[in-house]
């Protein structure tokens, strides 16, 4: 049974992350959420999204993604995007092979995604479903999680210095402390 993926917008963020236990140095990653219209799957109506995390790509400036087409390896190859869609009370993997970005219109950027929903990974009899979808993403912020730099006013300059090693901070507002839905973080927004 094919599902109808109709995007209705989404969000794009960037964040600093490191993991010493797997020898991953401090790096800048993108995260994208693609919101979808409600659809029916396995006799249930699903109100869900495609979540894409740990997108590793050259991203030192907003110009680095504007009008760019980027191809990605597929899981489990090095350089894949950690993607999934929540269906039937479980995360079904999504492989993204290509993202094509347009130019920014203030805080918004159009993006086209080519990928496949991996139903067989979760034991469904449905065939894996390839897709090409396009939507507008709202750029929320670049943030530094609390395990990298504690969100406090005395750490704002430290956060700015850390991020400047990865991104052109002249394109960003001064850092602020805000809640990202899970915890407080130090966040930078795109200059208008």
Short mmCIF file of C-alpha atoms in Angstrom, two decimals:
data_model
loop_
_atom_site.label_atom_id
_atom_site.label_comp_id
_atom_site.label_asym_id
_atom_site.label_seq_id
_atom_site.Cartn_x
_atom_site.Cartn_y
_atom_site.Cartn_z
CA UNK A 1 0.00 0.00 0.00
CA UNK A 2 1.56 3.28 -1.07
CA UNK A 3 1.29 6.28 1.21
CA UNK A 4 0.62 9.76 -0.08
CA UNK A 5 3.41 12.09 1.05
CA UNK A 6 2.11 15.66 0.71
CA UNK A 7 4.47 18.10 2.43
CA UNK A 8 3.01 21.19 4.10
CA UNK A 9 6.18 22.97 5.15
CA UNK A 10 8.86 22.24 7.67
CA UNK A 11 11.80 23.46 9.72
CA UNK A 12 15.56 23.50 9.26
CA UNK A 13 18.10 23.97 12.05
CA UNK A 14 21.81 23.55 12.52
CA UNK A 15 23.57 22.45 15.69
CA UNK A 16 27.00 21.67 17.08
CA UNK A 17 27.53 18.08 18.19
CA UNK A 18 30.37 15.81 19.27
CA UNK A 19 30.65 12.25 20.55
CA UNK A 20 34.00 11.21 21.98
CA UNK A 21 32.94 7.55 22.39
CA UNK A 22 32.76 7.17 18.59
CA UNK A 23 35.62 9.61 17.90
CA UNK A 24 33.29 12.21 16.37
CA UNK A 25 34.88 15.64 16.80
CA UNK A 26 32.83 18.77 17.34
CA UNK A 27 30.97 19.29 14.04
CA UNK A 28 28.11 21.34 12.60
CA UNK A 29 25.08 19.33 11.45
CA UNK A 30 21.76 20.21 9.84
CA UNK A 31 18.41 18.88 11.05
CA UNK A 32 15.24 19.02 8.92
CA UNK A 33 11.61 18.27 9.74
CA UNK A 34 9.19 17.90 6.80
CA UNK A 35 5.58 18.23 7.97
CA UNK A 36 3.05 16.12 6.04
CA UNK A 37 -0.68 16.26 5.41
CA UNK A 38 -2.59 13.61 7.35
CA UNK A 39 -2.90 10.31 5.44
CA UNK A 40 -4.14 6.77 5.98
CA UNK A 41 -1.76 3.88 6.72
CA UNK A 42 -2.73 0.39 7.97
CA UNK A 43 -6.36 1.52 8.54
CA UNK A 44 -5.25 4.41 10.76
CA UNK A 45 -4.93 8.11 10.02
CA UNK A 46 -1.39 9.39 10.57
CA UNK A 47 -0.48 12.98 11.45
CA UNK A 48 3.29 12.77 11.13
CA UNK A 49 6.45 14.15 9.57
CA UNK A 50 9.72 13.02 8.04
CA UNK A 51 12.57 13.75 10.47
CA UNK A 52 16.11 14.05 9.08
CA UNK A 53 18.94 14.37 11.60
CA UNK A 54 22.72 14.55 11.60
CA UNK A 55 22.96 15.87 8.05
CA UNK A 56 26.69 16.36 7.55
CA UNK A 57 27.62 18.71 4.73
CA UNK A 58 29.72 21.77 4.03
CA UNK A 59 27.81 24.56 5.74
CA UNK A 60 30.06 27.47 6.77
CA UNK A 61 27.67 30.08 5.40
CA UNK A 62 24.09 30.29 4.17
CA UNK A 63 25.57 30.64 0.69
CA UNK A 64 26.89 27.07 1.04
CA UNK A 65 23.40 25.61 0.67
CA UNK A 66 21.66 28.15 -1.55
CA UNK A 67 20.97 26.82 -5.06
CA UNK A 68 22.86 23.63 -4.26
CA UNK A 69 22.09 19.99 -5.02
CA UNK A 70 23.71 17.58 -2.57
CA UNK A 71 23.80 13.79 -2.91
CA UNK A 72 24.05 11.55 0.14
CA UNK A 73 25.09 7.97 0.80
CA UNK A 74 22.39 5.56 1.92
CA UNK A 75 22.29 3.91 5.34
CA UNK A 76 24.57 2.21 6.49
CA UNK A 77 27.23 3.82 4.25
CA UNK A 78 29.32 6.63 5.75
CA UNK A 79 27.68 10.03 5.18
CA UNK A 80 24.05 8.87 5.25
CA UNK A 81 21.24 10.98 6.75
CA UNK A 82 19.54 9.59 9.86
CA UNK A 83 15.94 9.76 8.61
CA UNK A 84 12.61 8.32 9.71
CA UNK A 85 8.85 8.71 9.56
CA UNK A 86 6.66 7.72 12.52
CA UNK A 87 3.95 5.28 11.36
CA UNK A 88 1.89 2.65 13.14
CA UNK A 89 3.57 3.53 16.48
CA UNK A 90 7.12 2.96 15.21
CA UNK A 91 9.91 4.79 13.42
CA UNK A 92 10.15 3.59 9.82
CA UNK A 93 13.56 4.44 8.29
CA UNK A 94 13.76 6.94 5.43
CA UNK A 95 16.81 7.09 3.17
CA UNK A 96 17.45 10.42 1.46
CA UNK A 97 19.67 10.27 -1.62
CA UNK A 98 19.49 13.91 -2.71
CA UNK A 99 18.46 17.35 -1.43
CA UNK A 100 18.17 20.33 -3.79
CA UNK A 101 17.96 23.77 -2.17
CA UNK A 102 16.82 27.06 -3.73
CA UNK A 103 17.86 30.46 -2.40
CA UNK A 104 16.70 31.92 0.91
CA UNK A 105 13.70 34.23 1.01
CA UNK A 106 14.34 35.83 4.41
CA UNK A 107 14.20 32.81 6.76
CA UNK A 108 12.62 30.42 4.24
CA UNK A 109 14.21 28.13 1.68
CA UNK A 110 12.57 25.73 -0.78
CA UNK A 111 13.99 22.23 -0.86
CA UNK A 112 13.37 19.11 -2.95
CA UNK A 113 14.03 15.68 -1.42
CA UNK A 114 14.57 12.38 -3.21
CA UNK A 115 14.40 9.26 -1.10
CA UNK A 116 12.71 6.02 -0.13
CA UNK A 117 10.57 4.88 2.83
CA UNK A 118 11.98 1.51 3.96
CA UNK A 119 8.86 -0.47 4.91
CA UNK A 120 10.68 -3.82 4.62
CA UNK A 121 13.07 -2.81 7.42
CA UNK A 122 10.13 -2.87 9.86
CA UNK A 123 8.63 -6.12 8.54
CA UNK A 124 5.75 -4.61 6.54
CA UNK A 125 4.62 -6.46 3.44
CA UNK A 126 4.33 -3.13 1.63
CA UNK A 127 7.01 -2.41 -0.95
CA UNK A 128 9.55 0.26 -0.15
CA UNK A 129 8.27 3.54 -1.51
CA UNK A 130 10.44 5.93 -3.49
CA UNK A 131 9.45 9.59 -3.43
CA UNK A 132 10.33 13.06 -4.66
CA UNK A 133 8.77 15.85 -2.60
CA UNK A 134 9.26 19.59 -2.44
CA UNK A 135 8.41 22.04 0.32
CA UNK A 136 9.37 25.32 1.99
CA UNK A 137 11.49 25.06 5.14
CA UNK A 138 11.68 27.78 7.77
CA UNK A 139 15.19 28.28 9.14
CA UNK A 140 14.79 28.42 12.92
CA UNK A 141 18.31 28.76 14.30
CA UNK A 142 21.77 27.40 14.83
CA UNK A 143 22.01 26.17 18.39
CA UNK A 144 24.61 24.86 20.79
CA UNK A 145 23.24 22.12 23.08
CA UNK A 146 23.82 22.37 26.82
CA UNK A 147 26.26 19.43 26.83
CA UNK A 148 28.56 21.46 24.54
CA UNK A 149 28.18 24.83 26.29
CA UNK A 150 25.90 25.47 29.25
CA UNK A 151 23.16 28.00 28.37
CA UNK A 152 24.01 30.95 30.62
CA UNK A 153 24.67 34.63 29.97
CA UNK A 154 28.34 34.26 31.00
CA UNK A 155 28.77 31.60 28.25
CA UNK A 156 27.34 33.58 25.33
CA UNK A 157 30.76 34.84 24.18
CA UNK A 158 32.24 31.34 24.58
CA UNK A 159 29.40 29.97 22.41
CA UNK A 160 30.03 32.66 19.79
CA UNK A 161 33.73 31.74 19.67
CA UNK A 162 32.95 28.00 19.38
CA UNK A 163 30.47 28.52 16.56
CA UNK A 164 32.80 30.91 14.69
CA UNK A 165 35.09 27.91 14.04
CA UNK A 166 32.29 26.36 11.93
CA UNK A 167 30.10 29.16 10.61
CA UNK A 168 30.30 32.80 9.44
CA UNK A 169 28.81 34.37 12.56
CA UNK A 170 28.59 37.73 10.75
CA UNK A 171 25.46 36.22 9.12
CA UNK A 172 23.85 35.62 12.52
CA UNK A 173 22.27 37.59 15.35
CA UNK A 174 23.96 37.76 18.73
CA UNK A 175 23.41 34.57 20.75
CA UNK A 176 20.41 34.22 23.04
CA UNK A 177 19.22 31.59 25.49
CA UNK A 178 16.00 29.89 24.43
CA UNK A 179 14.16 26.62 24.82
CA UNK A 180 14.22 24.35 21.76
CA UNK A 181 11.27 22.26 22.96
CA UNK A 182 13.43 19.91 25.02
CA UNK A 183 15.81 22.10 27.01
CA UNK A 184 17.47 25.51 27.12
CA UNK A 185 20.17 26.09 24.50
CA UNK A 186 22.29 28.96 23.21
CA UNK A 187 20.78 29.93 19.85
CA UNK A 188 21.77 32.15 16.93
CA UNK A 189 19.27 33.36 14.33
CA UNK A 190 19.75 34.33 10.70
CA UNK A 191 20.11 38.05 10.12
CA UNK A 192 17.23 39.46 8.04
#
